[in-house]
Amino acid sequence: MEAKRWLEPFSTDVQADGTLTPERLTGEQRLSHLRAIYEAVPESMPDQVVYRVYSMPVPERASELQTCTTVLEPGTVGREYFMTKGHFHAVRDRSEVYLGLSGEGLLLLATEEGDHRVIEMSKGTVAYVPGGWAHRSANTGSDPLVFFAAYVGDAGHDYATVLERGFPILAVMGDDGPRIVENPRYRVSAA
Ligand code: S6P
Ligand code: ZN
């Protein structure tokens, strides 16, 4: 039988809370999985879900686009807002687009050389993440931060680099709202 040349077209409904219909859940990150990204997680904090990612099933190849939604809960660890692990794409030049669906937050971006940027995210924000920029989202609001993402199919995820070096900047709760501060735990690339 002749192999199918093209994927079957499909559609997915994104619900107001970021979940997908038909139902999908790819990853659930609890505080206990994320201890390393915060300065200190108090022992007294419950092991709650910080974020969930719902992904559409598409082969990981350069000819496709991966798409997913992220639902990042509101909260803080010390003064640091709840945030995603953050990653570079394993294939460094692969780009990505975020579309804010609800909530308020900050998209933090950084290159391996330590250059950094911040994009405010809310409903309707379209943020372009070029290749070469690590990206991490922080929820600075009191509701879940929900966004849609589309990225090149073979991008892959390099979490190790951000985990080892940290991120050059942090989103923290200031006395009168969110503030961006330098991350004292950041170690710039030796290259
Ligand atoms: C994937 C895209 C997002 C994140 C998600 C969770 O390339 O950037 O879907 O995967 O927001 O963040 P992280 O850093 O845990 O993958
Ligand atoms: Zn990404």
XYZ file of N, CA and C and ligand atoms in Angstrom:
590
model
N 0.840 -1.206 0.000
C 0.000 0.000 0.000
C 0.877 1.259 0.000
N 0.484 2.248 -0.738
C 1.270 3.480 -0.831
C 1.243 4.244 0.510
N 2.444 4.690 0.953
C 2.489 5.431 2.227
C 1.745 6.758 2.064
N 1.106 7.202 3.149
C 0.382 8.481 3.096
C 1.373 9.621 2.977
N 1.122 10.548 2.086
C 2.073 11.623 1.841
C 1.907 12.766 2.833
N 0.701 13.034 3.232
C 0.414 14.191 4.093
C -0.311 13.748 5.348
N -0.144 14.520 6.401
C -0.904 14.258 7.628
C -2.377 14.556 7.379
N -3.218 13.973 8.198
C -4.650 14.257 8.132
C -4.913 15.622 8.795
N -5.631 16.517 8.124
C -5.976 17.790 8.798
C -6.807 17.508 10.053
N -6.663 18.370 11.055
C -7.474 18.201 12.265
C -7.674 19.548 12.935
N -8.616 19.592 13.855
C -8.812 20.822 14.628
C -8.958 20.460 16.094
N -8.700 21.434 16.924
C -8.765 21.267 18.380
C -9.419 22.526 18.936
N -10.284 22.378 19.905
C -10.878 23.558 20.546
C -10.084 23.903 21.801
N -9.704 25.162 21.928
C -9.059 25.634 23.155
C -10.158 26.224 24.039
N -10.334 25.638 25.212
C -11.360 26.138 26.139
C -10.861 27.400 26.846
N -11.789 28.096 27.502
C -11.422 29.351 28.175
C -10.338 29.136 29.221
N -10.294 27.941 29.808
C -9.283 27.689 30.847
C -7.988 27.114 30.276
N -7.872 27.073 28.948
C -6.634 26.616 28.323
C -6.608 25.131 28.002
N -7.560 24.369 28.521
C -7.593 22.938 28.218
C -8.078 22.733 26.784
N -7.799 21.554 26.250
C -8.130 21.268 24.859
C -9.253 20.245 24.766
N -10.034 20.373 23.715
C -11.046 19.378 23.378
C -10.772 18.950 21.943
N -10.523 17.675 21.621
C -10.450 16.548 22.541
C -9.378 16.747 23.619
N -9.647 16.127 24.789
C -8.832 16.332 25.973
C -7.387 15.845 25.782
N -6.425 16.658 26.211
C -5.015 16.252 26.135
C -4.263 16.861 27.314
N -3.322 16.102 27.836
C -2.441 16.621 28.890
C -1.067 16.026 28.653
N -0.102 16.855 28.433
C 1.247 16.347 28.165
C 2.084 16.372 29.422
N 2.011 17.461 30.129
C 2.902 17.578 31.284
C 2.259 18.345 32.405
N 2.569 17.900 33.633
C 2.074 18.586 34.823
C 3.294 18.807 35.698
N 3.579 20.043 36.014
C 4.769 20.354 36.818
C 4.337 20.810 38.204
N 4.734 20.020 39.198
C 4.443 20.378 40.592
C 5.653 21.076 41.204
N 5.391 21.757 42.294
C 6.462 22.507 42.963
C 7.662 21.610 43.274
N 7.392 20.356 43.639
C 8.504 19.456 43.992
C 9.408 19.161 42.792
N 8.879 19.325 41.564
C 9.706 19.118 40.363
C 10.503 20.375 40.022
N 10.168 21.474 40.677
C 10.683 22.782 40.237
C 11.569 23.446 41.281
N 11.912 22.700 42.335
C 12.644 23.303 43.463
C 13.897 24.034 42.993
N 14.571 23.431 41.998
C 15.882 23.964 41.578
C 15.791 25.344 40.929
N 14.611 25.741 40.447
C 14.555 27.023 39.736
C 14.306 28.205 40.680
N 13.933 27.912 41.935
C 13.685 28.993 42.901
C 14.854 29.085 43.882
N 14.963 30.243 44.503
C 16.044 30.429 45.470
C 15.878 29.439 46.627
N 14.667 29.361 47.157
C 14.400 28.424 48.257
C 12.899 28.172 48.322
N 12.519 26.910 48.354
C 11.095 26.573 48.491
C 10.868 26.167 49.945
N 10.040 26.943 50.684
C 9.805 26.595 52.090
C 9.203 25.192 52.221
N 9.686 24.437 53.203
C 9.184 23.075 53.428
C 7.680 23.075 53.668
N 7.176 24.200 54.199
C 5.755 24.257 54.560
C 4.836 24.400 53.335
N 5.414 24.686 52.162
C 4.543 24.912 50.996
C 3.984 23.595 50.474
N 2.663 23.547 50.187
C 2.091 22.322 49.638
C 2.645 22.039 48.247
N 2.683 20.760 47.892
C 3.254 20.365 46.597
C 2.200 20.538 45.495
N 1.882 21.796 45.221
C 0.795 22.061 44.273
C 1.273 22.043 42.819
N 0.299 21.902 41.903
C 0.623 22.003 40.483
C 0.905 23.467 40.168
N 2.055 23.738 39.559
C 2.411 25.108 39.171
C 1.949 25.370 37.742
N 2.157 24.404 36.855
C 1.634 24.579 35.493
C 1.377 23.248 34.803
N 0.528 23.339 33.776
C 0.203 22.180 32.944
C 0.363 22.600 31.492
N 0.782 21.644 30.666
C 0.921 21.895 29.230
C 0.076 20.879 28.480
N -0.758 21.384 27.577
C -1.656 20.538 26.776
C -1.200 20.641 25.322
N -0.792 19.521 24.748
C -0.170 19.562 23.409
C -0.963 18.801 22.366
N -0.935 19.315 21.168
C -1.541 18.619 20.036
C -0.532 17.640 19.455
N -0.980 16.456 19.086
C -0.043 15.406 18.672
C 0.376 15.551 17.213
N 1.622 15.927 17.012
C 2.156 16.121 15.664
C 3.591 15.565 15.661
N 4.021 14.908 14.610
C 5.401 14.384 14.579
C 6.437 15.490 14.744
N 7.534 15.157 15.456
C 8.574 16.167 15.727
C 9.535 16.263 14.549
N 9.076 16.878 13.489
C 9.952 17.066 12.332
C 9.797 18.495 11.804
N 10.813 18.940 11.087
C 10.915 20.346 10.706
C 9.778 20.806 9.797
N 9.116 19.871 9.150
C 8.039 20.255 8.235
C 6.720 20.531 8.966
N 6.674 20.243 10.279
C 5.426 20.429 11.033
C 5.556 21.582 12.025
N 4.429 21.971 12.590
C 4.394 22.962 13.675
C 3.835 22.298 14.925
N 4.588 22.374 16.016
C 4.063 21.888 17.303
C 3.208 22.992 17.900
N 2.078 22.607 18.497
C 1.222 23.606 19.135
C 0.749 23.095 20.496
N 0.598 24.006 21.432
C 0.167 23.608 22.775
C -0.348 24.825 23.532
N -1.029 24.559 24.625
C -1.381 25.637 25.552
C -0.679 25.370 26.880
N -0.391 26.458 27.584
C 0.196 26.369 28.930
C -0.754 27.071 29.886
N -1.002 26.434 31.030
C -1.809 27.051 32.086
C -0.914 27.152 33.315
N -0.481 28.383 33.611
C 0.458 28.643 34.713
C -0.315 29.281 35.863
N -0.325 28.594 36.997
C -1.136 29.051 38.137
C -0.538 30.320 38.756
N -1.386 31.108 39.428
C -0.855 32.271 40.159
C -0.212 31.814 41.471
N 0.781 32.554 41.915
C 1.411 32.214 43.195
C 2.841 32.707 43.225
N 3.439 32.605 44.390
C 4.842 32.994 44.543
C 5.573 31.977 45.415
N 6.870 31.928 45.229
C 7.775 31.196 46.123
C 8.713 32.268 46.650
N 8.573 32.610 47.928
C 9.267 33.805 48.423
C 8.723 34.990 47.637
N 9.629 35.774 47.023
C 9.166 36.910 46.206
C 9.132 36.570 44.717
N 9.545 35.360 44.365
C 9.572 34.966 42.950
C 8.194 34.459 42.515
N 7.716 34.994 41.413
C 6.429 34.529 40.889
C 6.542 33.099 40.380
N 5.435 32.373 40.418
C 5.389 31.054 39.799
C 5.834 31.208 38.345
N 6.700 30.296 37.914
C 7.259 30.396 36.558
C 7.478 29.014 35.972
N 7.664 28.999 34.662
C 7.987 27.745 33.983
C 9.489 27.471 34.122
N 9.877 26.214 33.845
C 11.306 25.867 33.948
C 12.136 26.773 33.053
N 11.665 26.964 31.830
C 12.407 27.761 30.855
C 13.379 26.878 30.085
N 13.551 27.187 28.843
C 14.418 26.349 27.986
C 14.904 27.119 26.760
N 16.019 26.635 26.227
C 16.397 26.936 24.840
C 15.789 25.835 23.988
N 15.602 26.093 22.727
C 15.280 24.984 21.847
C 16.568 24.207 21.580
N 16.461 22.878 21.577
C 17.644 22.030 21.398
C 18.297 22.352 20.053
N 17.476 22.549 19.032
C 17.983 23.075 17.758
C 17.868 24.592 17.893
N 19.004 25.237 18.171
C 19.013 26.615 18.663
C 18.277 27.642 17.798
N 18.280 27.451 16.489
C 17.706 28.523 15.658
C 16.195 28.381 15.468
N 15.576 27.458 16.153
C 14.129 27.256 15.973
C 13.326 28.307 16.742
N 12.363 28.885 16.064
C 11.600 30.001 16.641
C 10.223 29.537 17.122
N 9.524 30.475 17.756
C 8.245 30.139 18.390
C 7.387 31.394 18.481
N 6.066 31.203 18.485
C 5.137 32.326 18.679
C 4.224 31.987 19.852
N 4.047 32.956 20.768
C 3.092 32.807 21.867
C 1.903 33.735 21.609
N 0.727 33.263 21.968
C -0.478 34.096 21.926
C -1.128 34.052 23.308
N -1.191 35.200 23.964
C -1.817 35.264 25.285
C -3.320 35.039 25.181
N -3.861 34.166 26.038
C -5.305 33.883 26.017
C -6.019 34.457 27.236
N -5.367 34.428 28.395
C -5.945 35.070 29.586
C -4.888 35.188 30.675
N -5.184 36.028 31.649
C -4.245 36.250 32.750
C -3.205 37.300 32.399
N -2.285 37.499 33.345
C -1.239 38.530 33.205
C 0.101 37.905 33.563
N 1.092 38.230 32.768
C 2.405 37.680 33.102
C 3.518 38.334 32.339
N 4.702 37.790 32.515
C 5.893 38.286 31.824
C 6.570 37.117 31.133
N 6.972 37.364 29.906
C 7.780 36.396 29.172
C 9.219 36.889 29.250
N 10.077 36.121 29.901
C 11.488 36.478 30.046
C 12.273 35.748 28.967
N 13.178 36.470 28.307
C 13.979 35.865 27.238
C 15.453 36.146 27.493
N 16.307 35.207 27.135
C 17.748 35.403 27.350
C 18.552 34.599 26.338
N 19.653 35.195 25.895
C 20.564 34.449 25.025
C 21.613 33.743 25.893
N 22.394 32.886 25.270
C 23.448 32.187 26.016
C 24.527 33.146 26.494
N 24.616 34.310 25.856
C 25.616 35.312 26.261
C 25.103 36.163 27.416
N 23.850 36.003 27.798
C 23.311 36.745 28.928
C 22.512 37.979 28.569
N 22.357 38.250 27.263
C 21.473 39.342 26.837
C 20.046 38.948 27.236
N 19.227 39.926 27.609
C 17.876 39.543 28.038
C 16.822 40.570 27.655
N 15.581 40.107 27.579
C 14.434 40.939 27.227
C 13.239 40.477 28.064
N 12.234 41.387 28.144
C 10.996 41.052 28.851
C 9.826 41.495 27.989
N 8.841 40.617 27.825
C 7.618 40.970 27.089
C 6.432 40.757 28.016
N 5.596 41.790 28.149
C 4.385 41.645 28.968
C 3.375 40.808 28.212
N 2.779 39.846 28.905
C 1.805 38.950 28.273
C 0.432 39.147 28.900
N -0.570 39.314 28.042
C -1.954 39.277 28.507
C -2.797 38.833 27.324
N -4.104 38.805 27.496
C -4.964 38.323 26.422
C -4.699 39.115 25.135
N -4.403 38.412 24.050
C -4.210 39.059 22.760
C -2.769 39.376 22.415
N -1.838 39.257 23.382
C -0.427 39.518 23.061
C 0.113 38.408 22.162
N 0.709 38.813 21.064
C 1.423 37.851 20.218
C 2.903 38.133 20.409
N 3.614 37.194 21.006
C 5.043 37.387 21.293
C 5.849 36.492 20.368
N 6.830 37.086 19.721
C 7.685 36.318 18.822
C 8.991 35.972 19.538
N 9.285 34.696 19.603
C 10.498 34.215 20.258
C 11.449 33.726 19.166
N 12.427 34.553 18.792
C 13.328 34.117 17.714
C 14.233 32.975 18.176
N 14.820 32.265 17.245
C 15.812 31.262 17.594
C 16.901 31.879 18.468
N 17.521 31.067 19.306
C 18.651 31.531 20.109
C 18.274 32.146 21.440
N 16.993 32.367 21.682
C 16.547 32.995 22.935
C 15.859 31.954 23.815
N 16.422 31.720 25.013
C 15.718 30.904 26.007
C 14.477 31.667 26.440
N 13.428 30.948 26.821
C 12.191 31.620 27.215
C 11.589 30.953 28.439
N 11.095 31.823 29.319
C 10.470 31.390 30.582
C 9.305 32.330 30.840
N 8.172 31.794 31.299
C 7.002 32.625 31.595
C 6.810 32.717 33.097
N 6.383 33.902 33.557
C 6.095 34.094 34.982
C 4.686 34.666 35.093
N 3.908 34.142 36.026
C 2.547 34.635 36.232
C 2.573 35.727 37.296
N 2.312 36.967 36.899
C 2.358 38.093 37.842
C 0.958 38.509 38.296
N -0.062 37.783 37.865
C -1.435 38.155 38.188
C -2.036 37.276 39.275
N -3.355 37.410 39.447
C -4.013 36.610 40.478
C -4.882 35.501 39.872
N -4.888 35.403 38.549
C -5.593 34.320 37.848
C -4.567 33.496 37.076
N -4.967 32.303 36.597
C -4.012 31.554 35.780
C -3.588 32.359 34.552
N -2.320 32.238 34.175
C -1.823 32.807 32.912
C -1.940 31.692 31.875
N -2.716 31.966 30.823
C -2.966 30.945 29.805
C -2.479 31.478 28.464
N -1.654 30.684 27.778
C -1.199 31.101 26.449
C -1.062 29.902 25.533
N -1.164 30.218 24.253
C -1.017 29.232 23.186
C 0.380 29.416 22.602
N 1.011 28.322 22.177
C 2.342 28.426 21.558
C 2.392 27.568 20.301
N 3.110 28.053 19.301
C 3.366 27.278 18.087
C 4.843 27.393 17.770
N 5.493 26.265 17.510
C 6.930 26.292 17.252
C 7.314 25.233 16.237
N 8.498 25.424 15.661
C 8.963 24.544 14.593
C 9.071 23.101 15.121
N 8.587 22.175 14.316
C 8.350 20.814 14.782
C 9.534 20.055 15.338
N 10.750 20.344 14.864
C 11.903 19.571 15.348
C 12.722 20.369 16.371
N 12.137 21.426 16.940
C 12.897 22.320 17.839
C 13.512 21.570 19.015
N 12.747 20.701 19.643
C 13.224 20.017 20.852
C 13.421 21.005 21.998
N 13.728 20.498 23.177
C 13.864 21.350 24.362
C 15.166 21.057 25.087
N 15.951 22.090 25.325
C 17.175 21.976 26.126
C 16.884 22.662 27.460
N 16.563 21.848 28.466
C 16.300 22.389 29.802
C 17.589 22.499 30.618
N 18.576 21.661 30.268
C 19.779 21.554 31.103
C 20.540 22.871 31.195
N 20.626 23.603 30.079
C 21.435 24.830 30.088
C 20.848 25.855 31.072
N 19.535 26.034 31.035
C 18.906 26.999 31.958
C 19.008 26.483 33.399
N 18.864 25.184 33.566
C 18.943 24.609 34.913
C 20.350 24.809 35.502
N 21.366 24.601 34.689
C 22.743 24.724 35.177
C 23.143 26.174 35.443
N 22.757 27.077 34.543
C 23.238 28.472 34.638
C 22.242 29.405 35.287
N 20.984 28.985 35.332
C 19.941 29.901 35.782
C 19.584 30.861 34.656
N 18.710 31.813 34.965
C 18.270 32.821 34.000
C 18.858 34.154 34.452
N 19.322 35.024 33.557
C 19.961 36.271 34.017
C 19.040 37.192 34.807
N 17.730 37.117 34.565
C 16.795 38.002 35.275
C 15.688 37.175 35.928
N 15.091 37.778 36.959
C 13.994 37.151 37.691
C 12.819 38.118 37.750
N 11.597 37.571 37.745
C 10.394 38.381 37.967
C 9.987 38.199 39.424
N 10.067 39.296 40.185
C 9.752 39.207 41.614
C 8.651 40.194 41.995
N 7.985 39.875 43.101
C 6.915 40.741 43.589
C 7.547 41.901 44.349
N 7.357 43.121 43.840
C 7.859 44.307 44.533
C 6.768 44.874 45.419
N 7.083 45.962 46.120
C 6.090 46.558 47.021
C 4.899 47.106 46.253
N 5.141 47.584 45.009
C 4.018 48.125 44.234
C 3.875 47.430 42.881
N 4.096 46.129 42.867
C 3.874 45.359 41.647
C 5.104 44.589 41.209
N 4.997 43.927 40.048
C 6.098 43.094 39.573
C 7.349 43.905 39.261
N 8.487 43.328 39.553
C 9.770 43.968 39.242
C 10.683 42.943 38.583
N 11.532 43.425 37.705
C 12.550 42.564 37.115
C 13.872 42.875 37.813
N 14.505 41.842 38.325
C 15.794 42.042 38.997
C 16.828 41.085 38.412
N 18.092 41.433 38.590
C 19.148 40.516 38.158
C 19.113 39.283 39.043
N 19.423 38.151 38.463
C 19.404 36.906 39.217
C 20.795 36.653 39.800
N 20.928 36.736 41.128
C 22.258 36.548 41.732
C 22.785 35.130 41.528
N 21.923 34.196 41.182
C 22.354 32.794 41.003
C 22.782 32.507 39.567
N 22.679 33.520 38.690
C 22.981 33.294 37.262
C 24.480 33.165 37.035
N 24.847 32.162 36.224
C 26.249 31.999 35.831
C 26.320 32.119 34.313
N 27.009 33.148 33.839
C 27.064 33.394 32.396
C 27.862 32.281 31.711
N 27.545 32.050 30.440
C 28.237 31.006 29.668
C 29.744 31.255 29.650
N 30.513 30.163 29.755
C 31.980 30.287 29.753
C 32.504 30.567 28.334
N 31.664 30.372 27.330
C 32.125 30.486 25.930
C 32.581 31.897 25.605
C 7.430 25.008 24.067
C 6.864 26.288 24.627
C 5.890 26.143 25.784
C 6.557 25.603 27.088
C 5.613 25.658 28.277
C 6.241 25.153 29.559
O 8.502 25.212 23.205
O 7.868 27.222 24.901
O 4.848 25.312 25.426
O 7.015 24.282 26.910
O 5.170 26.970 28.458
O 7.497 25.702 29.783
P 8.778 24.776 29.939
O 9.939 25.699 30.002
O 8.592 23.935 31.146
O 8.815 23.900 28.702
Zn 9.890 26.859 23.502
